Amino acid sequence: MKSSTLLVLLCLQAVLVMGIFAAVAKENAAVGESKAIDINPGQLKCCTNCNFSFSGLYTCDDVKKVCDPVCKKCVAVKTYSGKMFKCTDTFLGMCGPKC
C-alpha cells in the first residue's frame, strides 16, 4: 500500500472519530449537563433554616403552610401535620431575619 493511500485512510478515520465525539458532546449538552444556577433576585421575608455559602448564594430550608410570594419554585412537602411547602430557589445576598 502506498504511503499516500495510508495517509488518506488515517485522515478519514480521524474525521470519523471527531464526528462521533462531536455528536456525543451535543447529546450531553441537550440533556442539561452544563446547566447554570437560576438565581432569584428577590429577598425572602424571613428564614430560620438558612444555608448560606461564602459565594454569596443561599437557600432557605424552612417548611411553611404557605410559600413566600417571592419564591418562584415551591415544592410540596409531606409532614405529620399535613401538606406544607418549601421554597427551593437560590437567592443572592444575605439571609433575611429569622421567622
PDB file of C-alpha atoms in Angstrom:
ATOM      1  CA  MET A   1       0.000   0.000   0.000  1.00  0.00           C
ATOM      2  CA  LYS A   2       1.348   3.412  -0.891  1.00  0.00           C
ATOM      3  CA  SER A   3       2.057   5.905   1.858  1.00  0.00           C
ATOM      4  CA  SER A   4      -0.339   8.452   0.310  1.00  0.00           C
ATOM      5  CA  THR A   5      -3.211   5.933   0.434  1.00  0.00           C
ATOM      6  CA  LEU A   6      -2.395   5.140   4.046  1.00  0.00           C
ATOM      7  CA  LEU A   7      -2.356   8.851   4.880  1.00  0.00           C
ATOM      8  CA  VAL A   8      -5.776   9.350   3.263  1.00  0.00           C
ATOM      9  CA  LEU A   9      -7.236   6.421   5.235  1.00  0.00           C
ATOM     10  CA  LEU A  10      -5.826   7.764   8.510  1.00  0.00           C
ATOM     11  CA  CYS A  11      -7.304  11.212   7.802  1.00  0.00           C
ATOM     12  CA  LEU A  12     -10.722   9.724   7.048  1.00  0.00           C
ATOM     13  CA  GLN A  13     -10.599   7.692  10.237  1.00  0.00           C
ATOM     14  CA  ALA A  14      -9.679  10.801  12.257  1.00  0.00           C
ATOM     15  CA  VAL A  15     -12.619  12.726  10.766  1.00  0.00           C
ATOM     16  CA  LEU A  16     -14.972   9.854  11.613  1.00  0.00           C
ATOM     17  CA  VAL A  17     -13.799   9.710  15.235  1.00  0.00           C
ATOM     18  CA  MET A  18     -14.073  13.503  15.593  1.00  0.00           C
ATOM     19  CA  GLY A  19     -17.631  13.372  14.241  1.00  0.00           C
ATOM     20  CA  ILE A  20     -18.603  10.726  16.779  1.00  0.00           C
ATOM     21  CA  PHE A  21     -17.162  12.788  19.646  1.00  0.00           C
ATOM     22  CA  ALA A  22     -18.984  15.912  18.421  1.00  0.00           C
ATOM     23  CA  ALA A  23     -22.303  14.049  18.299  1.00  0.00           C
ATOM     24  CA  VAL A  24     -21.838  12.694  21.836  1.00  0.00           C
ATOM     25  CA  ALA A  25     -20.924  16.159  23.161  1.00  0.00           C
ATOM     26  CA  LYS A  26     -24.003  17.689  21.524  1.00  0.00           C
ATOM     27  CA  GLU A  27     -26.230  14.998  23.036  1.00  0.00           C
ATOM     28  CA  ASN A  28     -24.799  15.580  26.535  1.00  0.00           C
ATOM     29  CA  ALA A  29     -25.408  19.330  26.235  1.00  0.00           C
ATOM     30  CA  ALA A  30     -29.019  18.690  25.220  1.00  0.00           C
ATOM     31  CA  VAL A  31     -29.576  16.572  28.325  1.00  0.00           C
ATOM     32  CA  GLY A  32     -28.596  19.532  30.518  1.00  0.00           C
ATOM     33  CA  GLU A  33     -25.133  18.602  31.655  1.00  0.00           C
ATOM     34  CA  SER A  34     -23.918  22.193  31.735  1.00  0.00           C
ATOM     35  CA  LYS A  35     -26.846  23.876  33.472  1.00  0.00           C
ATOM     36  CA  ALA A  36     -26.278  27.135  35.343  1.00  0.00           C
ATOM     37  CA  ILE A  37     -27.879  28.010  38.681  1.00  0.00           C
ATOM     38  CA  ASP A  38     -31.076  30.033  38.313  1.00  0.00           C
ATOM     39  CA  ILE A  39     -30.754  32.837  40.887  1.00  0.00           C
ATOM     40  CA  ASN A  40     -33.879  34.516  42.262  1.00  0.00           C
ATOM     41  CA  PRO A  41     -33.185  38.276  42.578  1.00  0.00           C
ATOM     42  CA  GLY A  42     -35.833  38.713  45.297  1.00  0.00           C
ATOM     43  CA  GLN A  43     -35.496  38.602  49.094  1.00  0.00           C
ATOM     44  CA  LEU A  44     -37.475  36.335  51.430  1.00  0.00           C
ATOM     45  CA  LYS A  45     -39.398  38.000  54.289  1.00  0.00           C
ATOM     46  CA  CYS A  46     -37.780  35.702  56.833  1.00  0.00           C
ATOM     47  CA  CYS A  47     -35.750  32.478  57.047  1.00  0.00           C
ATOM     48  CA  THR A  48     -34.920  30.389  60.109  1.00  0.00           C
ATOM     49  CA  ASN A  49     -33.056  27.475  58.438  1.00  0.00           C
ATOM     50  CA  CYS A  50     -30.722  29.333  56.105  1.00  0.00           C
ATOM     51  CA  ASN A  51     -27.989  27.581  54.077  1.00  0.00           C
ATOM     52  CA  PHE A  52     -25.528  30.373  53.316  1.00  0.00           C
ATOM     53  CA  SER A  53     -22.349  29.865  51.292  1.00  0.00           C
ATOM     54  CA  PHE A  54     -19.307  32.120  51.009  1.00  0.00           C
ATOM     55  CA  SER A  55     -20.126  32.673  47.331  1.00  0.00           C
ATOM     56  CA  GLY A  56     -22.993  34.926  48.417  1.00  0.00           C
ATOM     57  CA  LEU A  57     -25.731  32.446  47.496  1.00  0.00           C
ATOM     58  CA  TYR A  58     -28.210  30.962  49.943  1.00  0.00           C
ATOM     59  CA  THR A  59     -31.233  28.695  50.106  1.00  0.00           C
ATOM     60  CA  CYS A  60     -33.870  28.579  52.819  1.00  0.00           C
ATOM     61  CA  ASP A  61     -34.945  25.177  54.173  1.00  0.00           C
ATOM     62  CA  ASP A  62     -37.979  26.478  56.063  1.00  0.00           C
ATOM     63  CA  VAL A  63     -41.166  24.455  55.643  1.00  0.00           C
ATOM     64  CA  LYS A  64     -44.272  26.645  55.860  1.00  0.00           C
ATOM     65  CA  LYS A  65     -48.041  26.386  55.398  1.00  0.00           C
ATOM     66  CA  VAL A  66     -47.929  28.951  52.562  1.00  0.00           C
ATOM     67  CA  CYS A  67     -44.978  29.604  50.283  1.00  0.00           C
ATOM     68  CA  ASP A  68     -43.436  33.088  50.237  1.00  0.00           C
ATOM     69  CA  PRO A  69     -44.754  35.180  47.296  1.00  0.00           C
ATOM     70  CA  VAL A  70     -41.165  35.968  46.217  1.00  0.00           C
ATOM     71  CA  CYS A  71     -40.475  32.256  45.664  1.00  0.00           C
ATOM     72  CA  LYS A  72     -40.523  31.117  42.026  1.00  0.00           C
ATOM     73  CA  LYS A  73     -40.300  27.348  42.657  1.00  0.00           C
ATOM     74  CA  CYS A  74     -42.164  25.957  45.633  1.00  0.00           C
ATOM     75  CA  VAL A  75     -42.423  22.219  46.314  1.00  0.00           C
ATOM     76  CA  ALA A  76     -44.932  20.362  48.459  1.00  0.00           C
ATOM     77  CA  VAL A  77     -43.528  18.542  51.493  1.00  0.00           C
ATOM     78  CA  LYS A  78     -45.395  15.850  53.429  1.00  0.00           C
ATOM     79  CA  THR A  79     -45.252  16.326  57.204  1.00  0.00           C
ATOM     80  CA  TYR A  80     -47.091  14.786  60.150  1.00  0.00           C
ATOM     81  CA  SER A  81     -49.286  17.881  60.403  1.00  0.00           C
ATOM     82  CA  GLY A  82     -50.242  17.714  56.719  1.00  0.00           C
ATOM     83  CA  LYS A  83     -49.072  19.205  53.471  1.00  0.00           C
ATOM     84  CA  MET A  84     -46.517  22.035  53.784  1.00  0.00           C
ATOM     85  CA  PHE A  85     -44.390  23.961  51.273  1.00  0.00           C
ATOM     86  CA  LYS A  86     -40.681  24.667  50.827  1.00  0.00           C
ATOM     87  CA  CYS A  87     -39.074  27.253  48.548  1.00  0.00           C
ATOM     88  CA  THR A  88     -36.253  25.680  46.506  1.00  0.00           C
ATOM     89  CA  ASP A  89     -34.953  28.913  44.952  1.00  0.00           C
ATOM     90  CA  THR A  90     -31.348  30.055  45.265  1.00  0.00           C
ATOM     91  CA  PHE A  91     -31.014  33.665  46.362  1.00  0.00           C
ATOM     92  CA  LEU A  92     -28.166  36.146  46.134  1.00  0.00           C
ATOM     93  CA  GLY A  93     -27.197  38.134  49.238  1.00  0.00           C
ATOM     94  CA  MET A  94     -27.622  37.628  52.958  1.00  0.00           C
ATOM     95  CA  CYS A  95     -30.314  35.577  54.716  1.00  0.00           C
ATOM     96  CA  GLY A  96     -33.326  37.502  55.941  1.00  0.00           C
ATOM     97  CA  PRO A  97     -34.365  37.806  59.593  1.00  0.00           C
ATOM     98  CA  LYS A  98     -35.412  34.655  61.453  1.00  0.00           C
ATOM     99  CA  CYS A  99     -39.131  33.837  61.403  1.00  0.00           C
TER     100      CYS A  99
END
